[in-house]
Amino acid sequence: MIGQSRPRRLLLGLDGVPHKLMEHAKSRGLFDSFGTPTRLLSPFPTMTNVALSAMLGASPPAGYESLYFDRAAGELRGGIRKYLGRRTPDKIPSSYMDDLDYQEPLPFEFLIYVAPEKIWRADMQRFRERFRAAPQNRDYFGFLKATDGLLHAQGPDRLAIALESLDKILREIQQYCGDEIEIVMFSDHGMNLEENRRANLASTLQRRGFRVVIPAFGLCSYAAIYCQDTDQIPEIAVASAEVAGIDFAVYKDGTDVVLESERGRARIEYDPTSESYRYVMANGDPLELGSFANGFATEDVWFEQTAGHRYPNALPNIHKSLFTPRVKHTADILISLKDGYYYGWTPFGRFVRLAATHGNALQASSNAFLMSTHRQFPLFVRADDAKPLLRG
């Protein structure tokens, strides 16, 4: 419900729209009633359900995508079946979805790749109609997923046209509701805006005799590896980092994280007593953090120093990817691919020309956006700090 101290709020999420493209839209005169877009830092892996559960303080999803490995059952679950039929409780990955007043019908999440023009236009118009029909005395939370598929399949030029249509809808809403409504618009993650090619991760590891499960569904720039022999985790991480297109591989070692890359090895050390992190270069400087203080520092200090880094807020972000419950079935090894590469379901890759993707820990995928018609936010906001700004 609306609090006494603030106006009614429309909270609108745009799936996959990077900060860079929202800045460009603003420079073209779109969304001119909004303040400057803030960089909202998406957690690694930069995937929708991982990000939104963190941003909204909701329950973690079962896996990083709809296809995931269930450790207890020892099998892959989910996948394409999640997109068939209507949205039932077993198809709701996180409790944040219970708060949504609008999201597109479930099958359209997949059909965006088949008929992108029809789907994004239908998504926006359906949102417009549902908002107009909703009670006008409470907040409204909508999430437009078609923007993500549109960027994946057709790139930034087509998204620019969709944003022009959205700008008209929001102007109409402001005229209809008056100045008393605050519109807060944000995205869950960014995108690299370049054509991507497949990294041959699974086949390479299988040829080397490693017994692993690597769920392959969406065409994304991360991968999650589950190892049958946990003693082989360090060896598999080293082998993964040698595959063309892999930026780095990370795995747990006690309370620390070991990072393997073609640029060398490093360790993210964590001191639970002081809740602080330290970057230790064993060989090379894979995260390009060698110029920063090499002692232990709190998460807030690292955030202040590295929010605008090539790997935004790298130390806490990467450490938390393995040590916090971002998903219920955390991988043994997480892979961040280079921009320009993806891992995913081979049949899907055969009919989609991947014009953009996300998932890795680099800036393009990590920098989502956040902006409001009534407030100006800090230059950078961590996903874990976003809930009071979005829902408070």
XYZ file of C-alpha atoms in Angstrom:
392
model
C 0.000 0.000 0.000
C 1.015 3.617 -0.428
C 2.661 5.121 2.633
C 1.723 8.493 4.039
C 5.152 9.958 3.254
C 5.348 9.264 -0.461
C 3.212 9.271 -3.632
C 1.764 6.302 -5.406
C 4.503 4.390 -7.243
C 4.692 2.545 -10.531
C 7.663 0.189 -10.351
C 8.575 -0.999 -13.839
C 11.322 -3.515 -14.549
C 12.815 -3.910 -18.027
C 14.488 -7.265 -18.493
C 18.073 -7.034 -19.766
C 18.295 -3.337 -20.636
C 21.861 -2.151 -19.910
C 22.732 1.170 -18.325
C 24.553 2.186 -21.507
C 21.411 1.907 -23.645
C 19.260 3.770 -21.151
C 21.817 6.600 -21.114
C 21.636 6.642 -24.917
C 17.821 6.732 -24.836
C 17.950 9.700 -22.450
C 20.378 11.505 -24.775
C 17.788 11.145 -27.562
C 15.160 12.893 -25.439
C 13.308 9.811 -24.204
C 12.214 9.517 -20.556
C 12.973 13.204 -20.013
C 10.960 13.376 -16.795
C 13.318 10.872 -15.174
C 16.533 11.685 -13.342
C 19.965 10.507 -14.446
C 20.108 6.688 -14.599
C 22.120 5.078 -11.814
C 24.303 2.021 -12.377
C 22.501 -0.783 -10.543
C 25.115 -3.532 -10.091
C 23.699 -6.955 -10.875
C 25.139 -9.925 -8.937
C 27.233 -12.588 -10.679
C 26.046 -14.608 -12.517
C 24.114 -11.739 -14.080
C 20.871 -13.632 -14.650
C 17.266 -12.464 -14.176
C 16.086 -14.586 -11.264
C 19.418 -14.338 -9.448
C 19.365 -10.553 -9.808
C 15.716 -9.913 -8.957
C 15.735 -12.144 -5.890
C 18.690 -10.084 -4.600
C 17.269 -6.694 -5.595
C 13.875 -7.431 -4.045
C 15.044 -9.436 -1.027
C 13.126 -12.477 -2.237
C 13.662 -16.233 -2.027
C 16.488 -17.659 -4.148
C 15.561 -19.564 -7.326
C 16.349 -23.262 -7.606
C 19.025 -22.661 -10.244
C 20.620 -19.958 -12.337
C 18.144 -20.633 -15.188
C 14.953 -22.642 -15.676
C 17.109 -25.722 -16.447
C 19.140 -26.563 -13.363
C 20.921 -29.439 -11.635
C 19.180 -30.719 -8.516
C 21.923 -31.947 -6.201
C 19.686 -34.030 -3.940
C 17.998 -35.796 -6.862
C 21.218 -35.979 -8.892
C 19.467 -34.930 -12.098
C 18.657 -32.000 -14.365
C 15.254 -30.436 -13.828
C 13.150 -27.737 -15.458
C 14.036 -26.569 -18.950
C 11.664 -26.097 -21.869
C 8.732 -27.609 -19.935
C 8.731 -24.498 -17.765
C 7.541 -22.478 -20.767
C 4.654 -24.750 -21.761
C 1.115 -24.076 -20.580
C 0.128 -21.577 -17.931
C 2.167 -20.256 -15.023
C 1.638 -22.644 -12.093
C 3.278 -22.567 -8.606
C 6.059 -24.935 -9.699
C 6.924 -22.464 -12.501
C 7.458 -19.545 -10.118
C 11.208 -19.488 -9.402
C 11.234 -16.895 -6.624
C 8.847 -15.170 -4.233
C 9.396 -11.822 -5.993
C 6.971 -13.024 -8.671
C 4.166 -13.032 -6.102
C 4.457 -9.232 -5.985
C 4.161 -8.698 -9.732
C 0.976 -7.073 -10.962
C 1.993 -7.607 -14.567
C 4.240 -10.016 -16.439
C 3.766 -11.428 -19.897
C 2.101 -14.852 -20.352
C 4.642 -17.620 -19.851
C 4.880 -18.990 -23.445
C 5.737 -15.507 -24.769
C 9.074 -15.634 -22.927
C 10.174 -18.200 -25.525
C 8.153 -16.909 -28.490
C 10.051 -13.584 -28.413
C 12.778 -15.406 -30.375
C 10.288 -16.585 -33.001
C 8.238 -13.400 -33.504
C 10.098 -10.620 -31.666
C 8.223 -7.675 -33.227
C 4.771 -8.992 -32.341
C 5.757 -10.131 -28.872
C 7.394 -6.927 -27.615
C 4.554 -4.767 -28.929
C 1.959 -7.080 -27.354
C 3.896 -7.107 -24.067
C 3.947 -3.309 -23.795
C 0.343 -2.813 -24.823
C -0.851 -5.516 -22.449
C 1.047 -3.791 -19.622
C -0.562 -0.459 -20.567
C -4.058 -1.950 -20.511
C -3.541 -3.839 -17.245
C -2.177 -0.738 -15.524
C -5.133 1.385 -16.656
C -7.539 -1.254 -15.391
C -5.847 -1.655 -11.982
C -7.051 0.112 -8.804
C -5.682 3.632 -8.758
C -5.142 3.811 -4.997
C -2.152 1.477 -4.659
C 1.316 0.858 -6.072
C 1.749 -1.184 -9.234
C 4.670 -3.478 -10.135
C 5.176 -4.501 -13.756
C 8.010 -6.444 -15.393
C 8.510 -6.379 -19.176
C 10.457 -9.452 -20.256
C 10.265 -8.949 -24.025
C 13.070 -6.360 -23.925
C 15.574 -9.100 -23.023
C 14.629 -11.404 -25.889
C 14.517 -8.488 -28.302
C 18.101 -7.522 -27.446
C 19.318 -11.123 -27.612
C 17.790 -11.761 -31.029
C 17.868 -8.371 -32.789
C 20.257 -6.078 -30.945
C 20.197 -2.471 -29.710
C 18.720 -0.816 -32.817
C 15.432 -2.706 -32.462
C 15.385 -2.140 -28.722
C 15.696 1.605 -29.365
C 12.388 1.471 -31.278
C 10.736 -0.442 -28.435
C 11.956 2.138 -25.918
C 10.355 4.899 -28.012
C 7.033 3.077 -27.704
C 7.504 2.644 -23.968
C 8.302 6.346 -23.594
C 4.939 7.198 -25.174
C 3.119 4.797 -22.855
C 4.764 6.277 -19.757
C 3.998 9.838 -20.890
C 0.372 8.814 -21.266
C 0.387 7.258 -17.773
C 1.804 10.474 -16.312
C -0.909 12.524 -18.008
C -3.557 10.084 -16.832
C -2.363 9.830 -13.206
C -0.897 13.296 -12.690
C 2.310 14.386 -11.000
C 1.478 12.525 -7.815
C 2.617 9.193 -9.295
C 6.297 8.331 -9.034
C 7.616 6.037 -11.765
C 10.684 4.019 -10.817
C 12.199 2.149 -13.740
C 15.035 -0.362 -13.472
C 16.592 -3.407 -15.111
C 17.832 -6.678 -13.666
C 21.109 -6.918 -15.580
C 22.916 -5.477 -18.578
C 24.119 -7.007 -21.865
C 27.213 -7.164 -23.991
C 26.191 -5.589 -27.289
C 28.127 -7.715 -29.758
C 27.551 -10.862 -31.769
C 28.510 -13.930 -29.737
C 29.896 -17.362 -30.575
C 29.790 -20.600 -28.621
C 32.517 -21.659 -26.213
C 33.161 -25.413 -26.395
C 33.295 -25.923 -22.654
C 31.380 -29.170 -22.062
C 32.890 -31.043 -25.004
C 36.407 -30.027 -24.008
C 36.005 -31.200 -20.417
C 34.379 -34.448 -21.524
C 37.244 -35.182 -23.935
C 39.648 -34.775 -21.041
C 37.712 -37.384 -19.072
C 36.101 -35.147 -16.454
C 32.681 -36.227 -15.195
C 30.661 -33.035 -14.904
C 27.150 -31.714 -15.370
C 26.854 -28.285 -17.017
C 23.206 -27.245 -17.534
C 22.812 -25.782 -21.033
C 19.690 -23.764 -21.782
C 19.791 -20.034 -22.539
C 22.640 -18.661 -24.633
C 24.460 -16.796 -21.874
C 27.970 -15.703 -20.940
C 28.283 -17.781 -17.773
C 28.253 -21.507 -16.990
C 27.655 -23.541 -13.828
C 29.678 -26.745 -13.376
C 28.664 -29.547 -10.983
C 31.435 -32.115 -10.436
C 30.852 -35.796 -9.695
C 34.271 -36.055 -8.053
C 34.732 -33.040 -5.793
C 38.450 -33.806 -5.423
C 38.810 -32.838 -9.087
C 37.299 -29.375 -8.684
C 40.650 -27.494 -8.788
C 41.825 -29.478 -11.815
C 38.531 -28.937 -13.661
C 38.675 -25.208 -12.939
C 42.178 -25.001 -14.445
C 41.064 -26.977 -17.510
C 37.994 -24.763 -17.935
C 40.072 -21.594 -17.893
C 42.105 -22.967 -20.810
C 39.038 -23.191 -23.093
C 38.813 -20.451 -25.735
C 36.322 -17.800 -24.673
C 36.515 -18.453 -20.921
C 37.454 -15.394 -18.876
C 37.788 -17.062 -15.487
C 36.643 -19.979 -13.338
C 36.043 -19.775 -9.565
C 35.583 -22.353 -6.831
C 35.537 -22.532 -3.010
C 38.592 -23.281 -0.916
C 37.689 -23.112 2.768
C 36.263 -19.638 3.344
C 38.089 -18.294 0.289
C 37.547 -18.338 -3.471
C 40.208 -19.428 -5.952
C 40.104 -17.787 -9.375
C 41.718 -19.422 -12.413
C 42.280 -17.545 -15.680
C 44.549 -17.606 -18.714
C 45.949 -14.405 -17.161
C 46.949 -16.212 -13.985
C 45.601 -17.337 -10.630
C 44.340 -15.258 -7.695
C 42.603 -15.827 -4.404
C 39.771 -13.865 -2.806
C 40.374 -14.263 0.899
C 37.604 -13.613 3.408
C 38.002 -12.873 7.112
C 34.672 -13.662 8.815
C 35.741 -11.923 12.039
C 36.090 -8.505 10.380
C 33.806 -9.364 7.431
C 36.501 -8.173 5.070
C 38.109 -9.299 1.818
C 41.635 -9.401 0.419
C 42.865 -9.957 -3.135
C 45.975 -12.146 -3.322
C 47.738 -12.604 -6.657
C 49.352 -16.037 -6.819
C 50.400 -15.723 -10.448
C 49.384 -12.762 -12.599
C 46.534 -10.332 -11.964
C 43.405 -11.860 -13.545
C 40.968 -9.317 -12.069
C 43.218 -6.301 -12.723
C 43.084 -5.291 -9.069
C 46.810 -5.284 -8.361
C 46.914 -1.488 -8.153
C 44.416 -1.452 -5.256
C 45.272 -1.894 -1.589
C 46.400 -5.477 -0.976
C 45.235 -5.687 2.632
C 41.895 -6.758 4.025
C 39.086 -4.232 3.515
C 35.363 -4.303 4.183
C 32.766 -4.789 1.470
C 31.884 -1.097 1.630
C 35.503 -0.078 1.010
C 35.865 -2.447 -1.938
C 32.551 -1.172 -3.323
C 33.692 2.434 -3.054
C 36.964 1.631 -4.819
C 35.755 -0.761 -7.525
C 32.074 -0.044 -8.337
C 33.170 1.468 -11.662
C 35.828 -1.159 -12.350
C 35.930 -3.472 -15.378
C 34.669 -6.137 -12.948
C 32.252 -4.067 -10.831
C 32.611 -4.624 -7.079
C 34.528 -7.766 -8.012
C 35.736 -9.180 -4.696
C 32.486 -9.232 -2.679
C 30.442 -9.996 -5.790
C 32.453 -13.036 -6.887
C 32.923 -14.332 -3.339
C 29.182 -14.111 -2.665
C 28.400 -15.982 -5.893
C 29.620 -19.138 -4.137
C 29.047 -18.398 -0.450
C 25.581 -16.833 -0.346
C 22.371 -18.621 -1.380
C 21.860 -16.804 -4.671
C 20.392 -20.103 -5.875
C 19.338 -23.217 -3.970
C 21.738 -25.450 -5.906
C 25.030 -23.565 -6.011
C 27.555 -24.806 -8.557
C 30.945 -26.279 -7.643
C 32.584 -24.051 -10.256
C 31.212 -20.875 -11.794
C 32.476 -19.754 -15.190
C 32.529 -16.183 -16.479
C 32.954 -16.038 -20.251
C 34.553 -13.211 -22.194
C 32.285 -10.742 -23.968
C 31.661 -12.188 -27.429
C 31.203 -15.794 -26.207
C 28.298 -17.811 -24.843
C 27.470 -21.238 -23.473
C 24.027 -22.787 -23.858
C 21.651 -25.203 -25.520
C 22.996 -26.194 -28.959
C 19.591 -26.500 -30.790
C 18.640 -23.040 -29.529
C 21.887 -21.622 -30.874
C 21.145 -22.983 -34.347
C 18.102 -20.807 -34.975
C 19.003 -17.674 -32.983
C 21.665 -15.243 -34.177
C 22.852 -14.031 -30.818
C 23.222 -10.254 -31.155
C 23.783 -9.687 -27.412
C 23.915 -11.679 -24.209
C 24.658 -11.536 -20.477
C 25.679 -13.640 -17.499
C 29.354 -12.827 -16.941
C 30.987 -10.561 -14.346
C 32.115 -7.820 -16.749
C 30.756 -4.265 -16.839
C 28.432 -4.632 -19.813
C 26.410 -7.409 -18.150
C 26.783 -6.132 -14.584
C 25.618 -2.551 -15.171
C 21.830 -2.527 -15.004
C 20.082 0.823 -14.524
C 17.796 2.504 -11.988
C 16.024 5.875 -12.300
C 12.997 7.735 -10.975
C 10.742 10.645 -11.871
C 10.868 11.902 -8.279
C 14.281 10.966 -6.840
C 17.948 10.983 -7.806
C 19.806 7.896 -6.671
C 23.544 7.461 -5.925
C 25.911 6.931 -8.858
C 26.178 3.196 -8.065
C 23.773 0.918 -6.172
C 24.467 -2.707 -5.229
C 21.720 -5.255 -5.895
C 21.602 -6.131 -2.193
C 20.914 -2.466 -1.338
C 18.178 -1.927 -3.934
C 15.032 -3.101 -2.147
C 14.419 0.065 -0.052
C 14.813 2.173 -3.204
C 12.485 -0.027 -5.241
C 9.820 -1.010 -2.733
C 10.370 1.158 0.362
